[in-house]
CSV table of C-alpha atoms and ligand atoms in Angstrom, one decimal:
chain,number,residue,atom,x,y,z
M,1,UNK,CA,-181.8,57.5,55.8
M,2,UNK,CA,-179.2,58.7,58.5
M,3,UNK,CA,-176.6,56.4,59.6
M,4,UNK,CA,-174.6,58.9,60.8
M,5,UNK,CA,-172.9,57.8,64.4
M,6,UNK,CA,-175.0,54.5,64.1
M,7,UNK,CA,-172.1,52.6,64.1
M,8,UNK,CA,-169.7,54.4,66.7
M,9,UNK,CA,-167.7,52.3,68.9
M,10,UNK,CA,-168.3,49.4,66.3
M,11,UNK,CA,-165.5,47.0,65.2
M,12,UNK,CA,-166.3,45.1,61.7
M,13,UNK,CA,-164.1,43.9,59.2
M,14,UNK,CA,-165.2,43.9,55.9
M,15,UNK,CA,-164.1,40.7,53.4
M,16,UNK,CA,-163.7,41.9,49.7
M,17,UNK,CA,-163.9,39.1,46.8
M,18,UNK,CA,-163.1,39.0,43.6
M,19,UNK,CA,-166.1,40.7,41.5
M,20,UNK,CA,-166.4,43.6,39.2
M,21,UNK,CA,-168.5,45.2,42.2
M,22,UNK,CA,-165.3,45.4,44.7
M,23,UNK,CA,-165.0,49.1,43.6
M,24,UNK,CA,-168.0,49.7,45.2
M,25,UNK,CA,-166.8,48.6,48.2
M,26,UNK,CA,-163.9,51.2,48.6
M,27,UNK,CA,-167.6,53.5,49.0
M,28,UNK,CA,-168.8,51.3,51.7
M,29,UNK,CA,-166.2,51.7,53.7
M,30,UNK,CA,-166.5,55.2,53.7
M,31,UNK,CA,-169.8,54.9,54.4
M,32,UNK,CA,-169.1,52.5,57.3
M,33,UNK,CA,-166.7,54.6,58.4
M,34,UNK,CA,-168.8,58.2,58.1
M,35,UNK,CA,-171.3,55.9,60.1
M,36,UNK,CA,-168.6,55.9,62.8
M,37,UNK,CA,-167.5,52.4,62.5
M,38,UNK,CA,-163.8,50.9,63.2
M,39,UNK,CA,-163.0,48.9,60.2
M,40,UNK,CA,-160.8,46.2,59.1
M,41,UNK,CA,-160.1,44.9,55.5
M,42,UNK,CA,-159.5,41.0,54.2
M,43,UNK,CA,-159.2,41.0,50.4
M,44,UNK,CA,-159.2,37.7,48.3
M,45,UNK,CA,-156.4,37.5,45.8
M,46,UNK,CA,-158.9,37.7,43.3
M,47,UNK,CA,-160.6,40.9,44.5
M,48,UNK,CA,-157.0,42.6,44.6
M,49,UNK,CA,-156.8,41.9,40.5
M,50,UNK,CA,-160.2,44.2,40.6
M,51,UNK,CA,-158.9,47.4,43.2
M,52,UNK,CA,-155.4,47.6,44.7
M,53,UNK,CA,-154.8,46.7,48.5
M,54,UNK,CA,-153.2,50.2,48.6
M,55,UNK,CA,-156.7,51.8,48.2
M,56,UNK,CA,-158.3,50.1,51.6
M,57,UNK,CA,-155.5,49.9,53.7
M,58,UNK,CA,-155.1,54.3,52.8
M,59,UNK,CA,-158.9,54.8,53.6
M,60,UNK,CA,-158.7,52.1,56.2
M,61,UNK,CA,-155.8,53.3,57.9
M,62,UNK,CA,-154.7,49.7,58.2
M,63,UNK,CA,-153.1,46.9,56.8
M,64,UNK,CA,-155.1,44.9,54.6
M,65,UNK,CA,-154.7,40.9,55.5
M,66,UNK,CA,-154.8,38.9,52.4
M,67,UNK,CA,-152.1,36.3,52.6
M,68,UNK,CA,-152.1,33.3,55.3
M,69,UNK,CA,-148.2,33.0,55.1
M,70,UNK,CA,-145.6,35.4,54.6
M,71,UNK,CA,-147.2,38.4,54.4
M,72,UNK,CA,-145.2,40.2,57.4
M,73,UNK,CA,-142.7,39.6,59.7
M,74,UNK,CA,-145.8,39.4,62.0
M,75,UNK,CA,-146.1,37.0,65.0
M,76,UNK,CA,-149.9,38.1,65.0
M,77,UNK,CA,-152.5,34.7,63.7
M,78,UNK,CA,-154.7,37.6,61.8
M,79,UNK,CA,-157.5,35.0,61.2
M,80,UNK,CA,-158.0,34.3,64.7
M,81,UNK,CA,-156.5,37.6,66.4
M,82,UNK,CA,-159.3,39.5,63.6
M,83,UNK,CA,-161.7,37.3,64.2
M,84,UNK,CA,-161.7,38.1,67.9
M,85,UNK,CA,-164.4,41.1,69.8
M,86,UNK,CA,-165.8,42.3,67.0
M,87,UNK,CA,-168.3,43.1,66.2
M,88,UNK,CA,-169.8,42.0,62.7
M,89,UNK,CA,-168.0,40.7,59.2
M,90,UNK,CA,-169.6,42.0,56.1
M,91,UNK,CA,-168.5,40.2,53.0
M,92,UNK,CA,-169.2,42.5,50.0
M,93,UNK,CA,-168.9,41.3,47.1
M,94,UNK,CA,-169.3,37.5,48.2
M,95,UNK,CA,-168.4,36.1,44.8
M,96,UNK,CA,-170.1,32.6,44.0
M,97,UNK,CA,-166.4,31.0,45.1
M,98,UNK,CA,-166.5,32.7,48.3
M,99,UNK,CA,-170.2,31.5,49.0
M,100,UNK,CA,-169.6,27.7,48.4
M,101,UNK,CA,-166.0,28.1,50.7
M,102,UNK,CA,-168.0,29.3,53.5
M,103,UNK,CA,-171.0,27.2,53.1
M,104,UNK,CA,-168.9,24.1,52.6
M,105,UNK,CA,-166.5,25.0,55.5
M,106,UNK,CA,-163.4,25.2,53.2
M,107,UNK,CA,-160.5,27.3,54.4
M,108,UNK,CA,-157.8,27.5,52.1
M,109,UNK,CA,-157.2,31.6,52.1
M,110,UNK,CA,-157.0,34.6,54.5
M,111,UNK,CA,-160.4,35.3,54.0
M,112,UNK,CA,-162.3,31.9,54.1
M,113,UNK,CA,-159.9,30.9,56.9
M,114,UNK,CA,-160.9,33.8,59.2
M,115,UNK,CA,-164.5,33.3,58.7
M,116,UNK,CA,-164.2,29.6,59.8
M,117,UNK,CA,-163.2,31.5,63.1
M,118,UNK,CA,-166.0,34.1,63.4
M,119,UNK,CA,-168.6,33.8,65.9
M,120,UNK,CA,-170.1,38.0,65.5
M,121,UNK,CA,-173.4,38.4,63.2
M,122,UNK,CA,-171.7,37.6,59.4
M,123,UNK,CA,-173.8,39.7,56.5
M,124,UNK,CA,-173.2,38.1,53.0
M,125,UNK,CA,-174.0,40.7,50.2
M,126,UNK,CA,-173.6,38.3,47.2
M,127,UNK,CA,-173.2,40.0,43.5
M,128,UNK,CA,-172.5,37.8,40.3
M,129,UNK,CA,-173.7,37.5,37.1
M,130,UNK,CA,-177.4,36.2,36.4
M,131,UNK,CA,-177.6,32.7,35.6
M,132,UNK,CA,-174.4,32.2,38.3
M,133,UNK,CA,-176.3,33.6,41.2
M,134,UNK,CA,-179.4,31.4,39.5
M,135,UNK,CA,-177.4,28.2,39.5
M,136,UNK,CA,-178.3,25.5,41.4
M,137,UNK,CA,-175.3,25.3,43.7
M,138,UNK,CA,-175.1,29.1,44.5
M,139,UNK,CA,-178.7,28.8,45.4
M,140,UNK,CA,-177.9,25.7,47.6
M,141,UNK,CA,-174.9,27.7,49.2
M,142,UNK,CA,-177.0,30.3,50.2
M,143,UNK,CA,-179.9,28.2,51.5
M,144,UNK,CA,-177.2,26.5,53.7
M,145,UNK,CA,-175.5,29.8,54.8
M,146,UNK,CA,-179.1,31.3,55.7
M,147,UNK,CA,-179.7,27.8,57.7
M,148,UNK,CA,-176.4,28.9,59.8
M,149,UNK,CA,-177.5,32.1,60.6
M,150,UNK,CA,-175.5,34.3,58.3
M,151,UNK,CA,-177.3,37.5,57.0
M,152,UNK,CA,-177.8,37.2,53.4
M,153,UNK,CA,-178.4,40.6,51.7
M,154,UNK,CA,-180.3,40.0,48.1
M,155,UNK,CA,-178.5,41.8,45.2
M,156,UNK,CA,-180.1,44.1,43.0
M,157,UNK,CA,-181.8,43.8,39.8
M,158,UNK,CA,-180.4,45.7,36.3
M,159,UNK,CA,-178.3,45.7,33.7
M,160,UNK,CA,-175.2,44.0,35.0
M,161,UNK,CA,-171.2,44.5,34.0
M,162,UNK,CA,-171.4,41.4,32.0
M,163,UNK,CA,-174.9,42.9,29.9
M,164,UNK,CA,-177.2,40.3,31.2
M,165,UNK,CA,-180.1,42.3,32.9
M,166,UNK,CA,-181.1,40.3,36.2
M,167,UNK,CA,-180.6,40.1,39.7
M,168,UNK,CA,-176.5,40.0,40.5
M,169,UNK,CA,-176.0,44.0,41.1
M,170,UNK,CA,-174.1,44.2,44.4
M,171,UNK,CA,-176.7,45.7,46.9
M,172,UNK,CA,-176.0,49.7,47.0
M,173,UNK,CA,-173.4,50.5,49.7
M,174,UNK,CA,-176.2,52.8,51.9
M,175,UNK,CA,-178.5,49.7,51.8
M,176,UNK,CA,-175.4,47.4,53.1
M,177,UNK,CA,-174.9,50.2,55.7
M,178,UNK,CA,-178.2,49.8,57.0
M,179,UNK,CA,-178.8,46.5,57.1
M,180,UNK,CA,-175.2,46.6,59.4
M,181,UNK,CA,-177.5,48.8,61.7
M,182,UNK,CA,-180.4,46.3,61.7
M,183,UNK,CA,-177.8,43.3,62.1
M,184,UNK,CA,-176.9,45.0,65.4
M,185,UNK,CA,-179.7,47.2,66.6
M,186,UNK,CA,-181.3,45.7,70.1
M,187,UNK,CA,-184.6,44.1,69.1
M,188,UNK,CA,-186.6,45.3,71.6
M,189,UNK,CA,-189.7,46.2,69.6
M,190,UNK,CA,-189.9,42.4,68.4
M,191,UNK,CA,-193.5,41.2,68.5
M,192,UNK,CA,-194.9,45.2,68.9
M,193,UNK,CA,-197.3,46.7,65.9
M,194,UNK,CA,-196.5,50.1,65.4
M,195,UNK,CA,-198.1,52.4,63.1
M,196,UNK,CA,-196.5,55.7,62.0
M,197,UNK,CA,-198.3,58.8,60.2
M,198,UNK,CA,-195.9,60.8,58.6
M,199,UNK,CA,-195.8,63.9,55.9
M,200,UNK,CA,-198.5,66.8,54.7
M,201,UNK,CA,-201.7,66.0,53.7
M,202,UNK,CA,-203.4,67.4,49.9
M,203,UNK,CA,-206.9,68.7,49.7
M,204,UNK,CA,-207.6,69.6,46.0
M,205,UNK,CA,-209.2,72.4,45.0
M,206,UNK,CA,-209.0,72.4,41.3
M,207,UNK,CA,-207.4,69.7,38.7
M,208,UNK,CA,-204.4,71.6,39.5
M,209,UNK,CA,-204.0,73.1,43.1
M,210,UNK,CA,-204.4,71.8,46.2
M,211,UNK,CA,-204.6,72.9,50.2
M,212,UNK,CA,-201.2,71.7,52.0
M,213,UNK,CA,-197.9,72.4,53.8
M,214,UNK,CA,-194.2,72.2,53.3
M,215,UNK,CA,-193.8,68.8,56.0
M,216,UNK,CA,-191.6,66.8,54.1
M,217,UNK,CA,-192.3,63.5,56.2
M,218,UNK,CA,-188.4,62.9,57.5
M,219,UNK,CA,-189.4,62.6,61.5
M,220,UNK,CA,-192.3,60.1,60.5
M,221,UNK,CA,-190.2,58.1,58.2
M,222,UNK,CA,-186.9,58.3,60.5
M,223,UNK,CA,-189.3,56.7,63.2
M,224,UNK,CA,-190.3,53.6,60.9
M,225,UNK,CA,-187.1,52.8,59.9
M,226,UNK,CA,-185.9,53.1,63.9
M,227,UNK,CA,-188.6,51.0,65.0
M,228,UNK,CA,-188.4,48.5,62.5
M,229,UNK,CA,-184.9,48.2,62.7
M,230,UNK,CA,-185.2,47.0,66.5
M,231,UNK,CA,-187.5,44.7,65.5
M,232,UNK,CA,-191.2,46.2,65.2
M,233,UNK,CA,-193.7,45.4,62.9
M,234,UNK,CA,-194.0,49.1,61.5
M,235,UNK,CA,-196.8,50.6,58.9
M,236,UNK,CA,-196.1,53.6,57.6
M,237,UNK,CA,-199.3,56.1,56.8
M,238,UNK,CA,-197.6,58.7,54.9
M,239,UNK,CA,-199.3,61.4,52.7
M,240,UNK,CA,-197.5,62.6,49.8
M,241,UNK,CA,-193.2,62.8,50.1
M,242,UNK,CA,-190.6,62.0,47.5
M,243,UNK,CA,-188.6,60.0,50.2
M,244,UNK,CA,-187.9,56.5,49.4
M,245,UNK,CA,-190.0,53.6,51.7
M,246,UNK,CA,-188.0,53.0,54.5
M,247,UNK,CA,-186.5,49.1,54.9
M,248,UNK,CA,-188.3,46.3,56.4
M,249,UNK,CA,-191.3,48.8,56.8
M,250,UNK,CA,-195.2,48.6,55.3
M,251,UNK,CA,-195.8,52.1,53.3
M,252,UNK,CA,-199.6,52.5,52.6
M,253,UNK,CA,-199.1,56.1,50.7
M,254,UNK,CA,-202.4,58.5,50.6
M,255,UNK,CA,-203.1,61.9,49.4
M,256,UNK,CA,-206.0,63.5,51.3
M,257,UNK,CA,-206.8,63.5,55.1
M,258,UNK,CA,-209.6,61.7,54.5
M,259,UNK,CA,-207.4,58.8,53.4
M,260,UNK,CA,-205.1,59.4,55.9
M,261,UNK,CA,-207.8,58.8,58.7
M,262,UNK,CA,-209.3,55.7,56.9
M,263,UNK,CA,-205.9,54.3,56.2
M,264,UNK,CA,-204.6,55.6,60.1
M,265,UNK,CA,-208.0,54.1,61.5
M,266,UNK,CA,-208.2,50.6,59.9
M,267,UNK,CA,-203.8,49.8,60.8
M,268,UNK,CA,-204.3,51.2,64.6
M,269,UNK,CA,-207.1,48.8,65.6
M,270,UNK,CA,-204.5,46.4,66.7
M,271,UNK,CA,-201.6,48.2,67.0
M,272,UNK,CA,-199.4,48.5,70.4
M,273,UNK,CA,-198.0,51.8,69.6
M,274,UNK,CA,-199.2,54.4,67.2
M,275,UNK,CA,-197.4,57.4,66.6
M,276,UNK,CA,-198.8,60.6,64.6
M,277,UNK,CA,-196.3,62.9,62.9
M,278,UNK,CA,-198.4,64.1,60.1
M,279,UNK,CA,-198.9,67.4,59.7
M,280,UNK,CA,-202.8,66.8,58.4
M,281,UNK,CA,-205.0,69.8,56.8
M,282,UNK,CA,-207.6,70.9,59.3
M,283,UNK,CA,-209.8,72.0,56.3
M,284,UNK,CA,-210.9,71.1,52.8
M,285,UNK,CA,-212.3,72.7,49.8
M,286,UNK,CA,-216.4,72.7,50.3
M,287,UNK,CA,-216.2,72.1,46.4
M,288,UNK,CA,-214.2,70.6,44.2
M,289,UNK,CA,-213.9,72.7,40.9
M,290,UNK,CA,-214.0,69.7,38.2
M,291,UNK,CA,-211.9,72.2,36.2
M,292,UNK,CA,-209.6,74.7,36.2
M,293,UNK,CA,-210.5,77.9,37.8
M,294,UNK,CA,-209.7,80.6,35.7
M,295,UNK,CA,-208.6,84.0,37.2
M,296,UNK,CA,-211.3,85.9,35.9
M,297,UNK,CA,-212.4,87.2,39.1
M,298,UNK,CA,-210.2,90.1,41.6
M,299,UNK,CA,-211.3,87.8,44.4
M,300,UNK,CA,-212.4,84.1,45.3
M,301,UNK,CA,-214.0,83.6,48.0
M,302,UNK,CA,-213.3,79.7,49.1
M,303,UNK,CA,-215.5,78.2,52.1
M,304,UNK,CA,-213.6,75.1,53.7
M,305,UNK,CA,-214.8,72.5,56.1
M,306,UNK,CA,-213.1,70.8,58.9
M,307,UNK,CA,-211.4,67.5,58.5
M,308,UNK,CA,-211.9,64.9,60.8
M,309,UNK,CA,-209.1,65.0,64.1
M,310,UNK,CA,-207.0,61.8,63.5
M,311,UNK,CA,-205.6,61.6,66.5
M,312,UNK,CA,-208.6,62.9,68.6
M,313,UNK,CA,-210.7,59.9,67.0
M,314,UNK,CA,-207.6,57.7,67.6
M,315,UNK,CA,-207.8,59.0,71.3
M,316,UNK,CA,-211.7,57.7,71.4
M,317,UNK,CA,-210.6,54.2,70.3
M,318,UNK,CA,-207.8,54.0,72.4
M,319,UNK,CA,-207.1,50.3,73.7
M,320,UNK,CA,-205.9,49.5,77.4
M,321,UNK,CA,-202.3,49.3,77.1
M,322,UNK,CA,-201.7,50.7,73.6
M,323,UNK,CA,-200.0,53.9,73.7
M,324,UNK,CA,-200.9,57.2,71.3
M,325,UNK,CA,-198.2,59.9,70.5
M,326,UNK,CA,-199.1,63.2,68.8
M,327,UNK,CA,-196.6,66.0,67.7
M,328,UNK,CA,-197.3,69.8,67.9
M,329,UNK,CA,-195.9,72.5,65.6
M,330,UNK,CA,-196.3,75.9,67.1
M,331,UNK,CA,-195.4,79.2,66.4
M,332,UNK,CA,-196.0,80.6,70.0
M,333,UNK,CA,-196.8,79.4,73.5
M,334,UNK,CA,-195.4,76.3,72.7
M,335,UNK,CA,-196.3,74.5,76.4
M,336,UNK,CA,-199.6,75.5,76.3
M,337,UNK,CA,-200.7,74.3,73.1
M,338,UNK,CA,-198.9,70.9,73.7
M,339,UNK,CA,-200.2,70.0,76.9
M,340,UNK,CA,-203.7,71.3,75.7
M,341,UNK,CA,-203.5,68.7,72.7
M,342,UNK,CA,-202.1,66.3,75.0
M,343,UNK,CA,-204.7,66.5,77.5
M,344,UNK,CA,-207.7,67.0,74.5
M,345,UNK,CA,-206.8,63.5,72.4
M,346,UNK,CA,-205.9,61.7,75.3
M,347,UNK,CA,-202.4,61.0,74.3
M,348,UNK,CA,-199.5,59.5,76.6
M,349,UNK,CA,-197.1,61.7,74.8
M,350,UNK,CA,-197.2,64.7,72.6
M,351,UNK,CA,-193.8,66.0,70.9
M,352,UNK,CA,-193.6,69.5,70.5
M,353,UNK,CA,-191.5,72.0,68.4
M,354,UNK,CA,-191.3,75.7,67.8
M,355,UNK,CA,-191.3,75.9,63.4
M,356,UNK,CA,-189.8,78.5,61.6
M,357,UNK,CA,-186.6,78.1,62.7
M,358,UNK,CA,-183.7,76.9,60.2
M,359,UNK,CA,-182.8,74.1,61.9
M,360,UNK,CA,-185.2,72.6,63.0
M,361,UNK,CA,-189.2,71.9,61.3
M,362,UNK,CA,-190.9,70.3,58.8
M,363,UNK,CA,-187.8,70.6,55.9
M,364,UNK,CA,-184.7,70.3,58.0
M,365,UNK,CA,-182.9,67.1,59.0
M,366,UNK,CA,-182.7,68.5,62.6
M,367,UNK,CA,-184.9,69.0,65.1
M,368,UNK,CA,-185.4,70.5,68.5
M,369,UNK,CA,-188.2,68.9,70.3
M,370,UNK,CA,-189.9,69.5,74.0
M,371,UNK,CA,-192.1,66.1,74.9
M,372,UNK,CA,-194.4,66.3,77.0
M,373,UNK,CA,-196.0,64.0,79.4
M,374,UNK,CA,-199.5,63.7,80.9
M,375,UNK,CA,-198.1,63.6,84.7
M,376,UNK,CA,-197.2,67.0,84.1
M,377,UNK,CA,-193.7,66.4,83.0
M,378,UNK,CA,-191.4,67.5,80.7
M,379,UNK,CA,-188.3,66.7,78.8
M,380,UNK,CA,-186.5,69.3,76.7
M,381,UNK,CA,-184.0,67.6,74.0
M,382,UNK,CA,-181.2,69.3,72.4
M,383,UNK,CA,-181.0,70.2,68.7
M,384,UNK,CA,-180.3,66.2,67.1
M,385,UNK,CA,-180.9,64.5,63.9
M,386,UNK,CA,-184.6,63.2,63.4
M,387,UNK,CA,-183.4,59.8,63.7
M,388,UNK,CA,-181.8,60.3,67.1
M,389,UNK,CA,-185.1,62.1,68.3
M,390,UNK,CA,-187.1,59.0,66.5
M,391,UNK,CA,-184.8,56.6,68.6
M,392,UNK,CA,-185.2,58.8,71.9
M,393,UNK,CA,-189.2,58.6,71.0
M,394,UNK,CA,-189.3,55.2,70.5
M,395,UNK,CA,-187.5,54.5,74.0
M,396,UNK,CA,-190.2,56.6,75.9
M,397,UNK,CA,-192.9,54.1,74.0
M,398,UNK,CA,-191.6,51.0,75.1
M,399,UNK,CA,-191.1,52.4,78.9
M,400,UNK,CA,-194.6,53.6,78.8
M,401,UNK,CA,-195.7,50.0,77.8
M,402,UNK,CA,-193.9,48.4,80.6
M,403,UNK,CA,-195.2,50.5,82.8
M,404,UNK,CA,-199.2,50.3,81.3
M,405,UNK,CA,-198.0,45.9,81.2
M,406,UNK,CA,-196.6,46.6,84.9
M,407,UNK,CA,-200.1,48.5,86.6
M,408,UNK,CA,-202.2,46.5,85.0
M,409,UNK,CA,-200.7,43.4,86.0
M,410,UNK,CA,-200.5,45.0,89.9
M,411,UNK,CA,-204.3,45.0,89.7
M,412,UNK,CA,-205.0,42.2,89.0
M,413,UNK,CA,-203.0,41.0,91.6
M,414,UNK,CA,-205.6,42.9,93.8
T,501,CTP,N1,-203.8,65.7,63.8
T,501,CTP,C1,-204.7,64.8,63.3
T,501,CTP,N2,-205.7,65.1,62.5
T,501,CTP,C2,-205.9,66.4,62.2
T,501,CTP,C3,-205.1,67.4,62.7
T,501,CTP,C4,-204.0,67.0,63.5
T,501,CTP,O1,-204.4,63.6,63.6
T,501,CTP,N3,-207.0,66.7,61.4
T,501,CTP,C5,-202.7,65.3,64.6
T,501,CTP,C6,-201.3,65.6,64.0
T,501,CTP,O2,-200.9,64.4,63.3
T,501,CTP,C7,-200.5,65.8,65.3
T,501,CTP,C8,-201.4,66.4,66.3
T,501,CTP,O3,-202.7,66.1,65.8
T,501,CTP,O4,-200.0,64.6,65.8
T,501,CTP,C9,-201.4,67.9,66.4
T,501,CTP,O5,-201.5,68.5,65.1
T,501,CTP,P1,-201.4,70.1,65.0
T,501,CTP,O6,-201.6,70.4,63.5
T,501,CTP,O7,-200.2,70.7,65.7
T,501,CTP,O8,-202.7,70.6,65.8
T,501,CTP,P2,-204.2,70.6,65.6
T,501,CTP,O9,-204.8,69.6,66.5
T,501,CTP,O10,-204.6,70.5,64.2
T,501,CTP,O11,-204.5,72.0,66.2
T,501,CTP,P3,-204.2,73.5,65.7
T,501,CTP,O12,-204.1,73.4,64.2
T,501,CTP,O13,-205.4,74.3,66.1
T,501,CTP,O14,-202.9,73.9,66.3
């Protein structure tokens, strides 16, 4: 997903221990970094027998701190001066040593001493061999470290380094970046259901060939993953895309519209929000050929019937308070189409977008998007990533609640 800028202005220091993974931390700092994060290193002796100090404090641009005493002729206390306004401390790899320090409240290195003086969100990304992270006491570490709030990202399952296939793998760098994002994103969706529709819609004609279009599903999924990282309770209706299920998000995947509006139909009951970005076939195939066809014939002539309007029906249903989105793709007269859908399925927001143009549309990771609102308003947004626009989206839902929670609670006062 796009963690581009996500981290701008962010101060984090990143702790590096002694595992066979602490290569694949020179990537997430570059990651954290691309994401446009300030960071500091602290390496354990041991981690510095595994990748050089040299290589972090070059990408870094920044001394690495890995001896209490003696390191420099420095009158700064690193573990305390570090340890002060910022903003998170990611330990990746926490070796099974590192975990029982902190747990225990032992400080007898740069690393463990500093984090005795953290008080900023702490994410533990633990990676160790099988039956280590299995043990008894590493599991009692953790339960402990969970207990005082500390983050505790679950490693991966595989073959590890050592050839014992498990869980131990340290979690890849892009999901350590994200959860970074989750660990400081403003909860403000926290106790709100949300569903999402995203990607094209498959209506089969034959065995082999289907009705559809190019939508890949990226706004749809970049709106899950924003609303679930500040804190919703997202499901995700998506028709078929080759994108991976966003975190902390439920994925129910279909293929036809059919199943779109069952699945779509049976999450929104009871959901606060609900937001539509598939791109859903109007039509399907009268008949189904059970096989094949074969081209035997100059010309087919195909009769289609409509598909059932999603959001229209969604529209119908609509709860007090709950609040419908709907996106437009338009070729022409962009306004009037939007506001025509908006007003027709009885939306509180439609997003609209010109397609055909390179950056922005159903393939690109860009968009260009007009929202408009039923009071006859408008907002036109710059060109931005579909996760920015998801984010911008997502604010205009939670003002539009406030303001349904806000009227209604006027009249009653009445
Ligand atoms: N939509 C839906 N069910 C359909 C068709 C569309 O829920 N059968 C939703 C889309 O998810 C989108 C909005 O309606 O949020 C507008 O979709 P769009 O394809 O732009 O418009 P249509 O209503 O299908 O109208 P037209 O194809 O005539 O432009």
């Amino acid at each position: 997903m796009w963690t581009e800028n996500l981290l701008s202005g962010k101060r984090l220091v990143l702790g590096v221990s002694g595992g066979i993974s602490a290569y694949k931390s020179v990537a997430l700092l570059r990651l954290l970094q691309k994401a446009g994060a300030d960071v500091r290193v602290i390496m354990t002796k041991n981690a510095q027998a595994f990748v050089g100090r040299v290589t972090f404090e070059a990408i870094s641009g920044q001394p690495v701190f890995s001896e209490m005493f003696g390191e420099l002729p420095d009158p700064e206390i690193r573990h305390i001066s570090w340890a002060k306004d910022i903003d998170a401390v990611i330990i990746a790899p926490a070796t099974a040593s590192i975990i029982g320090k902190i747990a225990n409240g032992i400080a007898d290195d740069a690393l463990s001493t500093f984090m005795m003086a953290v008080t900023a969100p702490r994410l533990i990304c633990p990676a160790m061999n099988t039956h280590m992270y299995e043990n008894r006491a590493v599991q009692r570490n953790l339960d402990i470290l969970e207990e005082d709030g500390f983050e505790i990202l679950e490693p991966g399952q595989g073959e590890l380094a050592c050839k014992t296939t498990g869980p131990g793998r340290l979690a890849d760098p892009e999901m350590i970046v994200e959860r970074v994002v989750g660990l400081l994103a403003v909860k403000d969706l926290a106790g709100k259901r949300l569903v999402v529709s995203a990607g094209p819609t498959r209506e089969s004609i034959d065995p082999v060939r289907y009705i559809s279009n190019p939508s890949s599903g990226k706004m749809g999924y970049a709106i899950a993953w924003a609303a679930a990282l500040r804190g919703g309770d997202v499901i995700l209706v998506s028709g078929p895309s080759i994108l991976p299920d966003p975190g902390g998000v439920k994925v129910r995947r279909v293929v036809t519209a059919s199943e779109m509006a069952d699945a779509v139909i049976d999450e929104s009951g009871t959901a606060d929000i609900v937001i539509k970005t598939a791109a859903v076939s109007d039509y399907r195939p009268v008949d189904v050929a059970a096989h094949k066809i074969k081209k035997e014939n100059d010309t087919i002539v195909m009769t289609l019937e409509k598909n059932m309007d999603i959001l229209a029906e969604l529209g119908r249903r609509k709860r007090p308070g709950q609040i419908l989105v709907g996106f437009a793709a338009e070729t022409r007269d962009l306004e009037k189409y939007a506001t025509e859908k908006l007003v027709k399925k009885s939306l509180d927001m439609i997003a609209a977008n010109i397609v055909g143009e390179v950056d922005s549309g159903f393939e690109a990771d860009t968009n260009r998007l007009t929202l408009f609102f039923p009071d006859g308003q408008e907002k036109r947004l710059p060109m931005m990533n579909k996760f920015a626009l998801a984010n911008i989206i997502i604010d205009h839902t939670i003002d539009m609640i406030a303001r349904k929670s806000d009227k209604a609670g006027h009249q009653q006062d009445f």
